[in-house]
Coordinates of C-alpha atoms in Angstrom, one line a residue:
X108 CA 46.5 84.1 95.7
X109 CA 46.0 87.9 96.8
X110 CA 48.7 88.8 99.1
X111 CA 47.4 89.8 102.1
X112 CA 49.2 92.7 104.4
X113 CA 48.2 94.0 108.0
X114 CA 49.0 96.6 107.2
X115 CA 52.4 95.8 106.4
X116 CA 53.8 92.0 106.3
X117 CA 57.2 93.2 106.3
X118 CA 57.3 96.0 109.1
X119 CA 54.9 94.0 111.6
X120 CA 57.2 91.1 111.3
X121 CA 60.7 93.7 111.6
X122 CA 59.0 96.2 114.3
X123 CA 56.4 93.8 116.3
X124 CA 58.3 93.9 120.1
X125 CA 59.8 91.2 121.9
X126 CA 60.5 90.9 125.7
X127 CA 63.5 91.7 126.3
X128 CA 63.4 90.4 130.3
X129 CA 63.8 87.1 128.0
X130 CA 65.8 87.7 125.1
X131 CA 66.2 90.4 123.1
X132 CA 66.3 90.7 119.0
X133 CA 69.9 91.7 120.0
X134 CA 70.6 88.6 121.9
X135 CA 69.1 86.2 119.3
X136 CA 70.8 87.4 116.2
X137 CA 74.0 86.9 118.0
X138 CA 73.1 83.8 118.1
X139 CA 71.3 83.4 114.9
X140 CA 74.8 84.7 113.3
X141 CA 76.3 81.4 114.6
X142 CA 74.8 79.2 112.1
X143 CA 75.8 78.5 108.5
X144 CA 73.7 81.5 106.7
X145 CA 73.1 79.9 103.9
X146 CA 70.7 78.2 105.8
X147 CA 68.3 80.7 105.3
X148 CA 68.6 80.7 101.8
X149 CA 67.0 77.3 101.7
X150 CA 63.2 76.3 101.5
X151 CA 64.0 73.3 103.3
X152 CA 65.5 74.2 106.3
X153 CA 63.4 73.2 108.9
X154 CA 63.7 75.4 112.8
X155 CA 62.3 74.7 115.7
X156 CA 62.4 76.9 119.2
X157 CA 61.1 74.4 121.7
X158 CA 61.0 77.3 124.6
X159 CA 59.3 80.0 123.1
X160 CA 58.8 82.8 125.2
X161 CA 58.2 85.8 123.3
X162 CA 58.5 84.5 120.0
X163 CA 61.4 86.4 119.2
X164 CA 63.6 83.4 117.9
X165 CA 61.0 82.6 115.5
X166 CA 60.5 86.3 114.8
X167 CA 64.1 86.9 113.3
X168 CA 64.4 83.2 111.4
X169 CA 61.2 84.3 109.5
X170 CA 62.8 88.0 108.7
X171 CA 66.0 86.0 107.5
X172 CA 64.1 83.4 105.4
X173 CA 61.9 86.2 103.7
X174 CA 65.2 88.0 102.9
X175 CA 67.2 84.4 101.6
X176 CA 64.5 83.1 99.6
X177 CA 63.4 86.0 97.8
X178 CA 64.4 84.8 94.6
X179 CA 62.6 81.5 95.5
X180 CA 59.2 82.8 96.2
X181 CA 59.1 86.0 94.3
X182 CA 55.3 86.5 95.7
X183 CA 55.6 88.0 98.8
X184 CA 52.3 85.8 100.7
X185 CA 53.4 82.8 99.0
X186 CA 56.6 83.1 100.6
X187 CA 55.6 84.0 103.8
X188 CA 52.9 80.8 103.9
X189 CA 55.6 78.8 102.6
X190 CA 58.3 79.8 105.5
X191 CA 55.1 79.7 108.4
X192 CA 53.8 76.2 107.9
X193 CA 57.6 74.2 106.4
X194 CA 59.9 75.8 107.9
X195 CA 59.8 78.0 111.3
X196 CA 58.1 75.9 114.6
X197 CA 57.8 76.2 118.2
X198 CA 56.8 74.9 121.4
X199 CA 55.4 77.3 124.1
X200 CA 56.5 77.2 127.8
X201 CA 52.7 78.7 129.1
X202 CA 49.7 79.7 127.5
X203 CA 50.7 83.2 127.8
X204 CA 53.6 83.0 126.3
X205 CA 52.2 80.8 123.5
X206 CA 49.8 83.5 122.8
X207 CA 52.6 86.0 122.8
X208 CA 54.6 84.1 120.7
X209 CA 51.8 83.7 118.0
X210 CA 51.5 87.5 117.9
X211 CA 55.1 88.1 117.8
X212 CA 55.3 85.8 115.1
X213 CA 52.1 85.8 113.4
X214 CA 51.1 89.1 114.3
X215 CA 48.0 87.3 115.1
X216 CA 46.8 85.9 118.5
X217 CA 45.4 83.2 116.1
X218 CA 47.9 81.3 113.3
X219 CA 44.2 81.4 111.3
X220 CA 43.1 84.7 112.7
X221 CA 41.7 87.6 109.7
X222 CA 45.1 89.8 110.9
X223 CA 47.8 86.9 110.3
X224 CA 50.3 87.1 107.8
X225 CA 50.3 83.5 106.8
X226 CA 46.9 82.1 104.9
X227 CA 47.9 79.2 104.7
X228 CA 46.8 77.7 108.5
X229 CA 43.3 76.4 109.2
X230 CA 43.6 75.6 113.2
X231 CA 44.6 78.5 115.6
X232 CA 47.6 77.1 116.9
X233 CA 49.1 77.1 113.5
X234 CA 52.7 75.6 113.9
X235 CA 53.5 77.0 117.3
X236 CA 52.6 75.1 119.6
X237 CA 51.4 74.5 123.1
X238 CA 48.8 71.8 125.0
X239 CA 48.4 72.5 128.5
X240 CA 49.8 69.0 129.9
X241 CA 50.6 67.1 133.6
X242 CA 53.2 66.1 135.4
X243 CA 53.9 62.1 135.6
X244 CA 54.4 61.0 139.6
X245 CA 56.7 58.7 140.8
X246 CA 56.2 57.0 144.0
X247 CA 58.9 60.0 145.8
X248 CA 56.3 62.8 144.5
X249 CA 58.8 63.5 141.7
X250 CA 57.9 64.5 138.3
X251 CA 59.4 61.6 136.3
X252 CA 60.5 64.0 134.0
X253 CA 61.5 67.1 135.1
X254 CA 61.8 66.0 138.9
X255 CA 59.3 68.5 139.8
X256 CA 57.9 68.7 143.1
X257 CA 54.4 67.2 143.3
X258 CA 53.6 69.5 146.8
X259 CA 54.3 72.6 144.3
X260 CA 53.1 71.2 140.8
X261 CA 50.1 69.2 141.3
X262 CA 47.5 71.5 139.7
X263 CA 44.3 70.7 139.1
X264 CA 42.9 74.1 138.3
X265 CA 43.6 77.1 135.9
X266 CA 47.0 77.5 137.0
X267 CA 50.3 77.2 134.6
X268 CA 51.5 73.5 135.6
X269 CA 54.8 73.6 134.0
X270 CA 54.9 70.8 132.5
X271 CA 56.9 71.9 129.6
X272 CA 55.8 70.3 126.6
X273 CA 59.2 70.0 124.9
X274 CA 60.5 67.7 128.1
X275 CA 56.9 65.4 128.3
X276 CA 55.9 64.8 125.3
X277 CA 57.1 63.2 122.2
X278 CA 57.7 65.5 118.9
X279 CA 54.9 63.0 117.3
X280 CA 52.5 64.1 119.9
X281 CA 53.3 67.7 120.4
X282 CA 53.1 68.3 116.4
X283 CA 50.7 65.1 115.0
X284 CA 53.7 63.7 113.7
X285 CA 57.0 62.2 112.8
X286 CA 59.4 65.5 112.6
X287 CA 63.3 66.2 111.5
X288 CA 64.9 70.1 112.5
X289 CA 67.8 71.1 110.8
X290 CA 68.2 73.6 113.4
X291 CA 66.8 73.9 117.1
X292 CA 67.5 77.2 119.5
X293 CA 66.1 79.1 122.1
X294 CA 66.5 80.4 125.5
X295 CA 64.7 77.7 128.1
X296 CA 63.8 78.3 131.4
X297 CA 65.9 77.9 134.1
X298 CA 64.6 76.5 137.0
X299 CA 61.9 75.1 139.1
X300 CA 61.3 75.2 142.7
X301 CA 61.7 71.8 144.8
X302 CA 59.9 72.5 147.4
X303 CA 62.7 73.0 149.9
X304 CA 63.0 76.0 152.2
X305 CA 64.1 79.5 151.5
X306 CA 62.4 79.6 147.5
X307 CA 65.5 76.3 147.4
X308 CA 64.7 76.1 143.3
X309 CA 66.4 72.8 140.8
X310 CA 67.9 73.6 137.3
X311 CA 65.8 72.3 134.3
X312 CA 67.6 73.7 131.3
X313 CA 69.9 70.8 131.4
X314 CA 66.9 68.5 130.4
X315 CA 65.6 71.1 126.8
X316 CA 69.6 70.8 126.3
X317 CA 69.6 67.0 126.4
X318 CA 66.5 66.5 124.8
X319 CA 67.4 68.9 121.7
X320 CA 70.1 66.5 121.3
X321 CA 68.6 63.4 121.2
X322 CA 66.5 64.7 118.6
X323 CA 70.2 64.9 116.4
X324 CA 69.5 68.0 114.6
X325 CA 72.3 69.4 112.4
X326 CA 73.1 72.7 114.3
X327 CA 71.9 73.4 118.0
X328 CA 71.9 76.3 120.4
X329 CA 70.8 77.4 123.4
X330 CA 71.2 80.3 126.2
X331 CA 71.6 78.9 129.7
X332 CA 73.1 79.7 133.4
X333 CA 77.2 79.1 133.0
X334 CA 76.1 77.4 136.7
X335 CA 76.7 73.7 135.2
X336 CA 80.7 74.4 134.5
X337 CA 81.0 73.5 138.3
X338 CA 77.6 70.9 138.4
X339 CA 76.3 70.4 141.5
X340 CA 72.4 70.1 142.1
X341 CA 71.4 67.7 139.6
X342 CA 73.6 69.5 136.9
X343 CA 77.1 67.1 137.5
X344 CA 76.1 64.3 134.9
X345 CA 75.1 67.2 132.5
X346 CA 78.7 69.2 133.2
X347 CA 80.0 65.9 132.3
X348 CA 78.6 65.1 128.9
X349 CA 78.8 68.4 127.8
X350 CA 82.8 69.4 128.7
X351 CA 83.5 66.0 126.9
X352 CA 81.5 66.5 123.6
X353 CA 83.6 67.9 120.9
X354 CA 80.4 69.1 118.8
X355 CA 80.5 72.0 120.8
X356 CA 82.0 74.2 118.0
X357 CA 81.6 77.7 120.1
X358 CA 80.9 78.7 123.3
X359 CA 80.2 82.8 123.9
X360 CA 80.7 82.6 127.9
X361 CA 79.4 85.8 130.0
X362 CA 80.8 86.5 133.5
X363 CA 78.1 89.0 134.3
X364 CA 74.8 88.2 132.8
X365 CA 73.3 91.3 133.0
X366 CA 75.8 92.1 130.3
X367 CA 73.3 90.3 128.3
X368 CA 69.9 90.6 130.2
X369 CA 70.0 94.2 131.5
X370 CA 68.9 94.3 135.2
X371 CA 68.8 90.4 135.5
X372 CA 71.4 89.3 138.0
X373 CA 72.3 85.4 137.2
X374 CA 74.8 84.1 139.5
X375 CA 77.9 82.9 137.7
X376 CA 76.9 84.6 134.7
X377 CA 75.2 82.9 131.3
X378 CA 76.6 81.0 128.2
X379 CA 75.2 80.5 124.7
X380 CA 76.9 77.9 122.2
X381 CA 76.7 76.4 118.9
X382 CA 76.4 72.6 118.5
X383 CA 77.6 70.7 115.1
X384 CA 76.4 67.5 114.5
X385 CA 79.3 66.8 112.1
X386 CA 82.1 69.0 114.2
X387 CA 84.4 66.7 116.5
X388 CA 87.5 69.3 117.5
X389 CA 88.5 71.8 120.0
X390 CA 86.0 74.9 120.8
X391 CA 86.1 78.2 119.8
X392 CA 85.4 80.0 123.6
X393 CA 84.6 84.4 123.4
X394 CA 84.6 85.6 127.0
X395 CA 82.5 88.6 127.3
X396 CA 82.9 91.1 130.2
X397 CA 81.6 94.4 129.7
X398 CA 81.9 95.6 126.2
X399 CA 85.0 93.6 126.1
X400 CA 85.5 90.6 124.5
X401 CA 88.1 87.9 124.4
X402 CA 88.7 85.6 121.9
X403 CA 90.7 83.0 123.5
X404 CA 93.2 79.6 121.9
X405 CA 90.8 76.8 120.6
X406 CA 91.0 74.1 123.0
X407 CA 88.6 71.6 124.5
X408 CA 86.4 72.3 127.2
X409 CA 87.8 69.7 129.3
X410 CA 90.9 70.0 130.8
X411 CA 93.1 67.2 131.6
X412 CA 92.7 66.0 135.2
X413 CA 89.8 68.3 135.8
X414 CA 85.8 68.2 135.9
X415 CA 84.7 71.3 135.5
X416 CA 85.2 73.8 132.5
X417 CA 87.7 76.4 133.4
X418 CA 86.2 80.0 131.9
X419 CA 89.8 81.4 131.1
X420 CA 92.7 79.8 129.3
X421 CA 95.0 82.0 131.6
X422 CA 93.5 80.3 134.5
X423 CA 94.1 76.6 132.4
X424 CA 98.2 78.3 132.4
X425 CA 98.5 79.7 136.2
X426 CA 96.7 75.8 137.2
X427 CA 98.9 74.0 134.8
X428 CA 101.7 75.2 137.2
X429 CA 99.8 74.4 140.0
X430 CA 99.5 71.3 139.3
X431 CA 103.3 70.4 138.5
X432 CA 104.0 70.4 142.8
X433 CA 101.6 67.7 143.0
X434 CA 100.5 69.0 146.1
X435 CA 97.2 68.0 148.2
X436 CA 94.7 70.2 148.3
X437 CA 92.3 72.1 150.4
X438 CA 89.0 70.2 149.2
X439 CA 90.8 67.4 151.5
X440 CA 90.2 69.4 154.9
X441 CA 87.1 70.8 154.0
X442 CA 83.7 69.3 155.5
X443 CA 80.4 68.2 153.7
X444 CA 77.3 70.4 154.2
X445 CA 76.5 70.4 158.0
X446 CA 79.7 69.7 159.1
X447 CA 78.1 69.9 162.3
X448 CA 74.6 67.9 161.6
X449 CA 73.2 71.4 161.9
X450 CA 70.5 73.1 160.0
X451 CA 70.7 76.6 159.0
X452 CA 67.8 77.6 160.7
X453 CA 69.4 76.1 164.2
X454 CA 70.1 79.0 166.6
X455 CA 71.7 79.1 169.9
X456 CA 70.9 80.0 173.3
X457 CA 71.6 84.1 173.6
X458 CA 73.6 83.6 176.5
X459 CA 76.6 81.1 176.9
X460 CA 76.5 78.5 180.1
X461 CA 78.1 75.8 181.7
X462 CA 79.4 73.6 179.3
X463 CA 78.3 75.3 176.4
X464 CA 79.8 75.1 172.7
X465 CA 80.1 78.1 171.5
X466 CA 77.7 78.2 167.5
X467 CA 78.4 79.9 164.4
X468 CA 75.2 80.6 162.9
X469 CA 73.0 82.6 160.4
X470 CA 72.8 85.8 161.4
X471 CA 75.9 85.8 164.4
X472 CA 76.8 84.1 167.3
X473 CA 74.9 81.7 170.0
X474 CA 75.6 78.7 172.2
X475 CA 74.3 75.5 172.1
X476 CA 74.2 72.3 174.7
X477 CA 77.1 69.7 173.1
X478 CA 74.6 66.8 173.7
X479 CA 72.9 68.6 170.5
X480 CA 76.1 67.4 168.3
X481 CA 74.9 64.5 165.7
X482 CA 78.1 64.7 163.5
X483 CA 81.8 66.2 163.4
X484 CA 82.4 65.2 167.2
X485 CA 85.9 65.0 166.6
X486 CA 86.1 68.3 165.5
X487 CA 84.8 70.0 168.3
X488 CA 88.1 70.2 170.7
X489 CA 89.9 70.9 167.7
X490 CA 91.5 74.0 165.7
X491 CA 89.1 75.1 163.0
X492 CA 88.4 77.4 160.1
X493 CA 84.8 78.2 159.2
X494 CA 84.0 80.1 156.2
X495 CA 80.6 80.6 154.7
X496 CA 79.1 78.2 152.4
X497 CA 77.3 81.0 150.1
X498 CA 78.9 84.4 148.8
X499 CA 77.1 87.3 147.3
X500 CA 79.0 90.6 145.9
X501 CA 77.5 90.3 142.8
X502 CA 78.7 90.1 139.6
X503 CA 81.6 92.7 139.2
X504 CA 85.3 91.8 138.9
X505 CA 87.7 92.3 140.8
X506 CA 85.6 90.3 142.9
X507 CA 86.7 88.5 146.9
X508 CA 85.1 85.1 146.0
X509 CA 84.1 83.8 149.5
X510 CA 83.3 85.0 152.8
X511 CA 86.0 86.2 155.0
X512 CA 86.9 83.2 157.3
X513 CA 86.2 83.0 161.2
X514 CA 88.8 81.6 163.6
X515 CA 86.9 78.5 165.4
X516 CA 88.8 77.4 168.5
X517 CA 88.3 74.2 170.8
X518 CA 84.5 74.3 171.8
X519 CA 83.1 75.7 169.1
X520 CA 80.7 74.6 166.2
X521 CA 78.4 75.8 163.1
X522 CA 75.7 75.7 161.3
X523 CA 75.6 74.7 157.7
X524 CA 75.7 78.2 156.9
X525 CA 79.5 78.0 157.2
X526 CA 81.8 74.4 155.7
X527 CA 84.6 74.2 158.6
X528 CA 88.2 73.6 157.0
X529 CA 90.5 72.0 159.1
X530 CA 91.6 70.9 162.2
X531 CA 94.5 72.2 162.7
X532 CA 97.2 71.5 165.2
X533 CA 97.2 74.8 167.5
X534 CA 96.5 78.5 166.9
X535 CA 99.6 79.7 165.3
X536 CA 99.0 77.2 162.2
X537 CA 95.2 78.1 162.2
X538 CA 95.7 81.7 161.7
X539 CA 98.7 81.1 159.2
X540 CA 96.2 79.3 157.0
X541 CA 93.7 82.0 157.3
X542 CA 96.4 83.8 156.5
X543 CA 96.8 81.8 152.6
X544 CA 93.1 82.0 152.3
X545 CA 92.9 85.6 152.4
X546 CA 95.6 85.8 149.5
X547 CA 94.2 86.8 146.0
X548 CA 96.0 83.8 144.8
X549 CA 93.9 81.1 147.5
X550 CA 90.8 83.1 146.4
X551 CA 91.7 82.4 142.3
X552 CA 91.5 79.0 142.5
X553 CA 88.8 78.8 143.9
X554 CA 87.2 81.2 141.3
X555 CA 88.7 78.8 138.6
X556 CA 85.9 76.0 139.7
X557 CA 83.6 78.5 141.6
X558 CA 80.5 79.5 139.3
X559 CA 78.1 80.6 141.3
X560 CA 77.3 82.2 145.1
X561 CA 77.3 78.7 146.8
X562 CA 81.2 77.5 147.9
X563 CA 81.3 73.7 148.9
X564 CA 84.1 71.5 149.4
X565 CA 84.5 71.1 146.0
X566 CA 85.5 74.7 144.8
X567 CA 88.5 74.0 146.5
X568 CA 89.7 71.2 144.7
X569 CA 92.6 73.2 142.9
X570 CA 94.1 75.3 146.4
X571 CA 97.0 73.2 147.0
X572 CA 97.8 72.8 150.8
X573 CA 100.8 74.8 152.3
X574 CA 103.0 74.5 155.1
X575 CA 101.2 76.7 158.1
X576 CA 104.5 76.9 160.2
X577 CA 104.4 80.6 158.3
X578 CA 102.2 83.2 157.2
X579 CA 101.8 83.4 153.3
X580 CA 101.5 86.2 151.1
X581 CA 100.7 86.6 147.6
X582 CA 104.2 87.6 146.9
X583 CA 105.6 84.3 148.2
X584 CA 103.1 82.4 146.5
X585 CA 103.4 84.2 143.0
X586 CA 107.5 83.2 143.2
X587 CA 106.5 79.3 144.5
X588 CA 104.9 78.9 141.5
X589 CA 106.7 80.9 138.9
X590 CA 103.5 83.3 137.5
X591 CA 104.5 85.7 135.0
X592 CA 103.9 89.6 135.1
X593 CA 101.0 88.5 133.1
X594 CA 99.5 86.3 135.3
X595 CA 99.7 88.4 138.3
X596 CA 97.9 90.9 136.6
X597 CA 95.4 88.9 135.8
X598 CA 94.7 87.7 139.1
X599 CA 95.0 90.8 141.2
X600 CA 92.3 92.4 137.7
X601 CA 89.5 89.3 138.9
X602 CA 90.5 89.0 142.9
X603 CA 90.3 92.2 145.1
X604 CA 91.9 92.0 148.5
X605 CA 90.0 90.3 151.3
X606 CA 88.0 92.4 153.3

């Protein structure tokens, strides 16, 4: 067979760019480097990237199985055709990135085009893949499943549905037949919008991550939102599964992602892991922050008595002690979204009059008849804290956490831009607790459970209640719980002072 260059096999496949808004080469041979390498040394492993973006995960398995099986194929094309149709496959998210893709990889728009490097294919799609495809309705207007919304997704026309293949079809219908990978990895996408107000968008990377698995390959990996640690929004069954498996055999956790994705800003950072079919033990966890990294003790992602996945085994130390008072805590006095039966976009009258409450909402301060009350009536006469349900200062530590609490009196309510912590029993003991909430040490443990801008009750599920005949500092709080020089430090490095 003549071998066949264009001009080069070897420098379009090393040199051909990637887009690094998704991942860079970078990025993927970190991850790449996770796997047993002698897995590129055989003809038989089999790869799939069911998310392919740019192509650039299929990009560097190909370099690293031209490179391992050298000696197996000493003919250069025969290698490459063998490696192109046997052993490296992907599904595309869109057309466009399936075209990109097939250049990245192929160097070709078309697997069969006269400029690929494989001669070996005789359809254009070659072995990455993508077939436009629908959503499947339930009677809500639900995607069945994906859960997208049918008001944003129903598309009859040229437009991208996003109906990702990977998560709708079978692997016998995307590829024309019965498949086995050895090894699955990309970087799916991360999110859809619902529909709801304000761009309100749902997680999807949870279901690529569920499906890979069900598909049992022997190695796994995949770089996501860190958001699940904490669940919430469809992501709590997921959180659950995956901080109880002990296949996960390392998890490389990022608390900025743009430490990672230059100029993205992901809130609560991203993660990337390795999954062993055949590993059942504790997980090797790298915390990344900046150029530094942390290798931390091997332990398991779950932590006794708690649901979420704490980022820090320093935090798992400083919350071990914690926990030894068996103490309530705060998550106990702290409301459900619209405490109030209140919509953010609720706004008060500018002016107060008689018999008006006075309402915390987006954007300040209005008033608002008490007839319009729905919910939380016996909070309304009462001593309150309201603090606001989302948090943005970005990514940087040392970081405040959440918003600097309000002082709400008798006659006063919010909007469910605030949770309302309380009541209290007068004054005195509502501005003694606002006075433990604006310590660093209130504001860690939240961040221990906090992973992203939004603070329900559930962040606070680790704050253990105080007595509010006092004012607290951090200093009498440090020596209540016995924390080490160490462990201060740590603290007062992730928790600036409150604003």
């Amino acid at each position: 067979m003549k071998e066949r260059y264009s001009p080069d096999i070897l420098n379009c496949l090393a040199n051909l760019s990637s887009d690094e808004v998704f991942t860079s080469p970078e990025l993927a041979n970190s991850m790449l480097d996770l796997l047993p390498q002698e897995l590129f040394h055989s003809p038989k492993t089999r790869f799939l990237d069911p998310c392919a973006k740019s192509g650039v995960f299929l990009r560097e398995i190909a370099k690293r199985l031209l490179a391992g099986l050298e000696a197996e194929f000493p003919n250069l094309q025969k290698r490459i055709d063998h490696i192109m149709t046997r052993q490296v496959f992907g599904i595309a998210c869109t057309d466009l990135t399936a075209e990109m893709s097939r250049r990245t990889l192929y160097c070709s728009k078309h697997a069969n085009g006269e400029y690929s490097v494989s001669t070996a294919f005789r359809d254009q799609q070659g072995n990455l893949r993508y077939d436009r495809c629908q959503h499947t309705w339930n009677a809500q207007g639900r995607c069945e499943y994906c859960g997208a919304s049918k008001g944003e997704y129903l598309r009859t026309d040229s437009r991208e549905t996003y109906a990702y293949p990977f998560i709708h079809k079978s692997i016998k219908e995307i590829f024309k037949k019965d498949m086995q990978f050895d090894v699955i990895i990309g970087n799916p996408p991360y999110q859809l919008d619902d529909g709801g107000a304000q761009a309100s968008a749902s997680p999807i990377y949870q279901l690529f991550v569920m499906q890979s698995m069900k598909l049992k390959p022997r190695y796994f990996s995949m770089i996501i939102p860190a958001r699940w640690y904490g669940g919430g929004k469809g992501l709590d069954d997921f959180r659950k599964d995956m901080i109880e498996d002990k296949r996960v055999r390392i998890l490389h956790d990022y608390m900025n992602a743009a430490d990672c994705f230059p100029g993205v800003e992901i809130k609560g950072g991203v993660c990337y892991f390795l999954w062993d079919i055949s590993y059942n033990d504790k997980c090797h966890i790298y915390t990344h922050t900046g150029e530094k990294v942390i290798e931390q003790k091997p332990r398991f992602l779950k932590e006794e008595g708690s649901d979420v996945f704490i980022r820090y085994e320093i935090g798992v130390d400083i919350l071990n002690k914690v926990k030894k008072k068996r103490e309530k805590t705060v998550d106990t006095i702290v409301s459900s979204q619209k405490p109030f039966g209140l919509r953010t976009f609720v706004q008060g009258e500018e002016h107060p009059f008689a018999g008006s409450l006075t309402l915390y909402q987006n954007g300040g301060v209005g008033y608002i008849d008490r007839l319009q009350i729905e919910k939380g009536k016996e909070l309304l006469n009462k001593h309150k804290v309201f603090v606001s349900r989302a948090y943005n200062a970005g990514d940087n530590y040392p970081h405040q956490i959440i918003g600097k609490p309000i002082y709400g009196g008798p006659n006063t309510c919010c909007t469910e831009t605030y949770v309302t912590i309380g009541p209290f029993c007068d004054k005195v003991s509502t501005e003694n607790f606002i006075s433990y909430l604006s310590t660093r040490f209130f504001r860690f443990m939240v961040f221990l459970s906090k992973v992203s801008q939004m603070a329900p009750a559930k962040v606070y599920q680790f704050v253990p209640l105080q007595d509010f005949s006092h004012p607290w500092t951090d200093e009498m709080l440090y020596k209540k719980y016995g924390l080490t020089k160490d462990e201060i430090a740590f603290i007062e490095s992730m928790i600036r002072p409150m604003e």
